[in-house]
Amino acid sequence: MISNLIVAVFNLLPGFPLDGGRMLRAVVWKITGKPMSGTVAAAWVGRALAVLVLVGLPLLTRTGLFGNSTEDISGFDTVTDALLAAILAAIIWTGAGNSLRMARLREHLPELRARSLTRRAIPVEPVTPLSEALRRANESGARALVVVDATGEPTGIVREAAIAAVPQHRRPWVAVSTLSQDLADGMRVPAELTGQPLLDHLRASPATEYLVVEETGEIYGVLSTADVERAFVRAMARPGS
């Protein structure tokens, strides 16, 4: 009965990942009007609780406040108490950190926009030499190549890694079609996708590059997963996030 009461009281302490942390988050959110502020407050209080548990639990055990006799405490008991405190503190610290990371993820997801992350691309015929395709791209300021058929319909994306692997002296003799990845069903990304829907689309059809298209089907450009990852890392590392 007493142990259940201790667990219940402990769970109400105001720090993530405990229930009391969720209550603290709601209070700070109500006061500030910012859900992220509530999450940050609850997460850091949770981390402070982890430190208190790590240091304080073994000390409380040695004082006999839990009904144990201090005369019966052995060296083995001390090590056991310290180990249990370390495990409990690690769980609390990790839970608080995960809660904070997930909150930052939700906060920055809207910043991921397919349109703003897309590289400008030019259409090229399959038999176009790589050197000529790159010359056209440089002249137009494009950073990607899309292979199209005789009707102008896109059929593939020239992979950036494949371009880099071709030596300069070989590029006039290599056709872009040999370096392209055929467009699968999920490799067409609407230009207006943002946030979680964009990530869900990329996760459902894993690839290194995607063709970004307008609602009319017109080619907008090429989206690289590396660009998406870099944008997300920059947003997560922003001071104050």
Short mmCIF file of C-alpha atoms in Angstrom, two decimals:
data_model
loop_
_atom_site.label_atom_id
_atom_site.label_comp_id
_atom_site.label_asym_id
_atom_site.label_seq_id
_atom_site.Cartn_x
_atom_site.Cartn_y
_atom_site.Cartn_z
CA MET A 1 0.00 0.00 0.00
CA ILE A 2 2.78 2.40 0.97
CA SER A 3 4.81 1.48 -2.10
CA ASN A 4 1.82 2.18 -4.36
CA LEU A 5 1.36 5.57 -2.70
CA ILE A 6 5.04 6.40 -3.22
CA VAL A 7 4.78 5.48 -6.91
CA ALA A 8 1.63 7.59 -7.32
CA VAL A 9 3.20 10.62 -5.66
CA PHE A 10 6.40 10.20 -7.67
CA ASN A 11 4.41 10.03 -10.91
CA LEU A 12 2.85 13.43 -10.10
CA LEU A 13 6.22 15.18 -9.94
CA PRO A 14 6.22 18.02 -12.52
CA GLY A 15 8.62 16.75 -15.14
CA PHE A 16 8.58 14.67 -18.32
CA PRO A 17 7.99 11.79 -18.86
CA LEU A 18 5.89 11.62 -15.67
CA ASP A 19 2.19 12.52 -15.60
CA GLY A 20 3.07 15.56 -13.54
CA GLY A 21 5.20 16.75 -16.44
CA ARG A 22 2.19 16.73 -18.72
CA MET A 23 0.30 18.77 -16.15
CA LEU A 24 3.17 21.27 -15.96
CA ARG A 25 3.28 21.49 -19.75
CA ALA A 26 -0.44 22.28 -19.84
CA VAL A 27 -0.06 25.01 -17.20
CA VAL A 28 2.90 26.70 -18.91
CA TRP A 29 1.14 26.39 -22.28
CA LYS A 30 -1.92 28.10 -20.79
CA ILE A 31 0.16 30.92 -19.29
CA THR A 32 2.43 31.58 -22.28
CA GLY A 33 0.14 30.51 -25.10
CA LYS A 34 3.06 28.54 -26.56
CA PRO A 35 2.97 24.73 -26.47
CA MET A 36 6.72 24.55 -27.10
CA SER A 37 7.41 26.63 -23.97
CA GLY A 38 5.42 24.16 -21.90
CA THR A 39 7.29 21.22 -23.38
CA VAL A 40 10.70 22.81 -22.78
CA ALA A 41 9.80 23.61 -19.17
CA ALA A 42 8.52 20.11 -18.45
CA ALA A 43 11.50 18.49 -20.18
CA TRP A 44 14.11 20.45 -18.23
CA VAL A 45 12.29 19.90 -14.94
CA GLY A 46 12.28 16.19 -15.86
CA ARG A 47 16.03 16.29 -16.37
CA ALA A 48 16.46 18.05 -13.02
CA LEU A 49 14.37 15.30 -11.40
CA ALA A 50 16.64 12.70 -12.99
CA VAL A 51 19.67 14.32 -11.33
CA LEU A 52 17.84 14.52 -7.99
CA VAL A 53 16.92 10.85 -8.21
CA LEU A 54 20.48 9.88 -9.08
CA VAL A 55 21.92 11.76 -6.10
CA GLY A 56 19.05 11.85 -3.65
CA LEU A 57 17.61 8.33 -3.72
CA PRO A 58 20.72 6.59 -2.32
CA LEU A 59 21.03 9.31 0.33
CA LEU A 60 17.39 8.96 1.40
CA THR A 61 17.81 5.20 1.65
CA ARG A 62 20.78 5.62 3.99
CA THR A 63 18.81 8.00 6.23
CA GLY A 64 16.20 5.34 6.97
CA LEU A 65 13.29 7.45 5.74
CA PHE A 66 11.87 4.44 3.89
CA GLY A 67 11.51 2.48 7.14
CA ASN A 68 14.77 0.60 6.89
CA SER A 69 17.31 0.46 9.68
CA THR A 70 20.51 2.33 8.92
CA GLU A 71 22.46 -0.20 10.97
CA ASP A 72 21.47 -2.98 8.55
CA ILE A 73 22.71 -1.15 5.45
CA SER A 74 25.71 -2.92 3.97
CA GLY A 75 28.10 -1.97 1.21
CA PHE A 76 26.19 -4.25 -1.18
CA ASP A 77 22.94 -2.44 -0.35
CA THR A 78 24.60 0.89 -1.05
CA VAL A 79 25.80 -0.28 -4.47
CA THR A 80 22.38 -1.74 -5.26
CA ASP A 81 20.61 1.48 -4.30
CA ALA A 82 23.02 3.51 -6.43
CA LEU A 83 22.48 1.21 -9.40
CA LEU A 84 18.70 1.38 -9.12
CA ALA A 85 18.87 5.18 -8.81
CA ALA A 86 21.07 5.34 -11.92
CA ILE A 87 18.65 3.18 -13.93
CA LEU A 88 15.63 5.24 -12.81
CA ALA A 89 17.44 8.52 -13.49
CA ALA A 90 18.46 7.32 -16.96
CA ILE A 91 14.86 6.41 -17.79
CA ILE A 92 13.61 9.84 -16.68
CA TRP A 93 16.42 11.74 -18.46
CA THR A 94 15.90 9.79 -21.70
CA GLY A 95 12.13 10.23 -21.57
CA ALA A 96 12.47 13.98 -21.03
CA GLY A 97 14.93 14.27 -23.91
CA ASN A 98 12.71 12.26 -26.25
CA SER A 99 9.71 14.42 -25.39
CA LEU A 100 11.71 17.54 -26.19
CA ARG A 101 12.99 16.14 -29.48
CA MET A 102 9.50 15.10 -30.59
CA ALA A 103 8.16 18.56 -29.75
CA ARG A 104 10.91 20.19 -31.82
CA LEU A 105 10.13 17.79 -34.65
CA ARG A 106 6.45 18.78 -34.67
CA GLU A 107 7.39 22.46 -34.43
CA HIS A 108 9.71 22.40 -37.43
CA LEU A 109 7.80 20.06 -39.72
CA PRO A 110 5.84 22.92 -41.36
CA GLU A 111 9.17 24.45 -42.45
CA LEU A 112 9.80 21.52 -44.79
CA ARG A 113 8.24 22.58 -48.09
CA ALA A 114 8.75 20.65 -51.30
CA ARG A 115 8.62 23.82 -53.39
CA SER A 116 11.31 25.68 -51.44
CA LEU A 117 13.64 22.66 -51.25
CA THR A 118 13.38 21.71 -54.92
CA ARG A 119 16.33 22.13 -57.27
CA ARG A 120 15.64 23.73 -60.61
CA ALA A 121 15.84 21.14 -63.39
CA ILE A 122 15.97 21.14 -67.18
CA PRO A 123 14.50 18.46 -69.48
CA VAL A 124 16.93 16.53 -71.67
CA GLU A 125 16.49 13.82 -74.30
CA PRO A 126 17.76 10.31 -73.44
CA VAL A 127 20.57 10.39 -76.03
CA THR A 128 21.93 13.76 -74.87
CA PRO A 129 25.63 13.50 -73.88
CA LEU A 130 26.22 14.23 -70.22
CA SER A 131 28.65 17.05 -71.01
CA GLU A 132 26.06 18.79 -73.20
CA ALA A 133 23.32 18.33 -70.61
CA LEU A 134 25.51 19.83 -67.89
CA ARG A 135 26.42 22.75 -70.17
CA ARG A 136 22.73 23.53 -70.69
CA ALA A 137 22.07 23.22 -66.97
CA ASN A 138 24.89 25.63 -66.13
CA GLU A 139 23.68 28.17 -68.66
CA SER A 140 20.15 28.12 -67.25
CA GLY A 141 21.23 27.99 -63.59
CA ALA A 142 19.68 24.53 -63.08
CA ARG A 143 21.06 21.92 -60.69
CA ALA A 144 19.28 18.79 -61.91
CA LEU A 145 18.45 16.91 -65.09
CA VAL A 146 15.16 15.23 -66.01
CA VAL A 147 15.04 12.78 -68.90
CA VAL A 148 11.99 13.22 -71.16
CA ASP A 149 10.65 11.27 -74.13
CA ALA A 150 9.80 12.59 -77.58
CA THR A 151 6.51 14.08 -76.30
CA GLY A 152 8.20 15.89 -73.40
CA GLU A 153 6.87 13.46 -70.80
CA PRO A 154 9.40 12.88 -67.97
CA THR A 155 10.64 9.30 -67.80
CA GLY A 156 13.56 9.47 -65.39
CA ILE A 157 15.84 11.57 -63.18
CA VAL A 158 19.58 11.73 -63.74
CA ARG A 159 21.10 10.74 -60.41
CA GLU A 160 23.50 13.22 -58.86
CA ALA A 161 25.75 10.44 -57.54
CA ALA A 162 25.94 8.89 -60.99
CA ILE A 163 27.00 12.21 -62.54
CA ALA A 164 29.76 12.66 -59.96
CA ALA A 165 31.07 9.15 -60.71
CA VAL A 166 31.69 9.93 -64.40
CA PRO A 167 35.17 11.40 -65.08
CA GLN A 168 35.32 14.67 -66.99
CA HIS A 169 36.95 13.12 -70.07
CA ARG A 170 34.18 10.50 -70.33
CA ARG A 171 31.21 12.85 -70.11
CA PRO A 172 30.97 13.69 -73.84
CA TRP A 173 30.56 9.94 -74.56
CA VAL A 174 28.02 9.06 -71.86
CA ALA A 175 24.31 9.47 -72.59
CA VAL A 176 22.16 10.79 -69.75
CA SER A 177 19.78 7.85 -70.11
CA THR A 178 22.48 5.53 -68.77
CA LEU A 179 22.68 7.57 -65.57
CA SER A 180 18.96 8.06 -64.95
CA GLN A 181 16.61 6.37 -62.56
CA ASP A 182 13.24 5.46 -64.03
CA LEU A 183 10.31 7.25 -62.47
CA ALA A 184 8.30 4.96 -60.22
CA ASP A 185 4.75 5.74 -59.17
CA GLY A 186 5.70 7.39 -55.86
CA MET A 187 8.56 9.44 -57.26
CA ARG A 188 6.29 12.27 -58.40
CA VAL A 189 5.87 14.78 -55.59
CA PRO A 190 3.28 17.59 -55.70
CA ALA A 191 5.02 20.94 -55.31
CA GLU A 192 2.59 22.03 -52.59
CA LEU A 193 3.38 19.20 -50.16
CA THR A 194 4.73 20.35 -46.80
CA GLY A 195 5.52 19.01 -43.35
CA GLN A 196 4.31 15.57 -42.32
CA PRO A 197 2.49 14.80 -45.62
CA LEU A 198 5.77 15.45 -47.46
CA LEU A 199 7.73 13.13 -45.15
CA ASP A 200 5.01 10.47 -45.41
CA HIS A 201 5.21 10.62 -49.20
CA LEU A 202 9.00 10.26 -49.21
CA ARG A 203 8.89 7.45 -46.66
CA ALA A 204 6.31 5.53 -48.70
CA SER A 205 8.51 5.61 -51.82
CA PRO A 206 12.20 5.63 -50.80
CA ALA A 207 14.51 7.19 -53.40
CA THR A 208 17.43 9.59 -53.61
CA GLU A 209 15.69 12.08 -55.92
CA TYR A 210 12.07 12.86 -56.72
CA LEU A 211 10.36 14.71 -59.57
CA VAL A 212 8.41 17.68 -58.22
CA VAL A 213 5.43 18.61 -60.36
CA GLU A 214 2.76 21.31 -60.41
CA GLU A 215 -0.92 20.49 -60.21
CA THR A 216 -1.02 20.71 -64.01
CA GLY A 217 1.66 18.02 -64.27
CA GLU A 218 4.31 20.50 -65.39
CA ILE A 219 7.85 19.81 -64.20
CA TYR A 220 8.84 22.09 -61.32
CA GLY A 221 12.20 20.52 -60.46
CA VAL A 222 13.96 17.74 -58.59
CA LEU A 223 13.83 17.16 -54.85
CA SER A 224 16.81 15.44 -53.24
CA THR A 225 16.38 13.57 -49.97
CA ALA A 226 19.79 14.92 -48.95
CA ASP A 227 18.42 18.48 -49.21
CA VAL A 228 15.41 17.53 -47.08
CA GLU A 229 17.66 16.01 -44.41
CA ARG A 230 19.95 19.06 -44.36
CA ALA A 231 16.99 21.44 -44.05
CA PHE A 232 15.60 19.46 -41.16
CA VAL A 233 18.95 19.32 -39.35
CA ARG A 234 19.38 23.10 -39.75
CA ALA A 235 15.90 23.73 -38.36
CA MET A 236 16.47 21.41 -35.39
CA ALA A 237 19.85 23.03 -34.61
CA ARG A 238 18.53 26.59 -34.72
CA PRO A 239 19.18 28.46 -31.44
CA GLY A 240 16.11 28.68 -29.25
CA SER A 241 14.34 25.83 -31.04
#
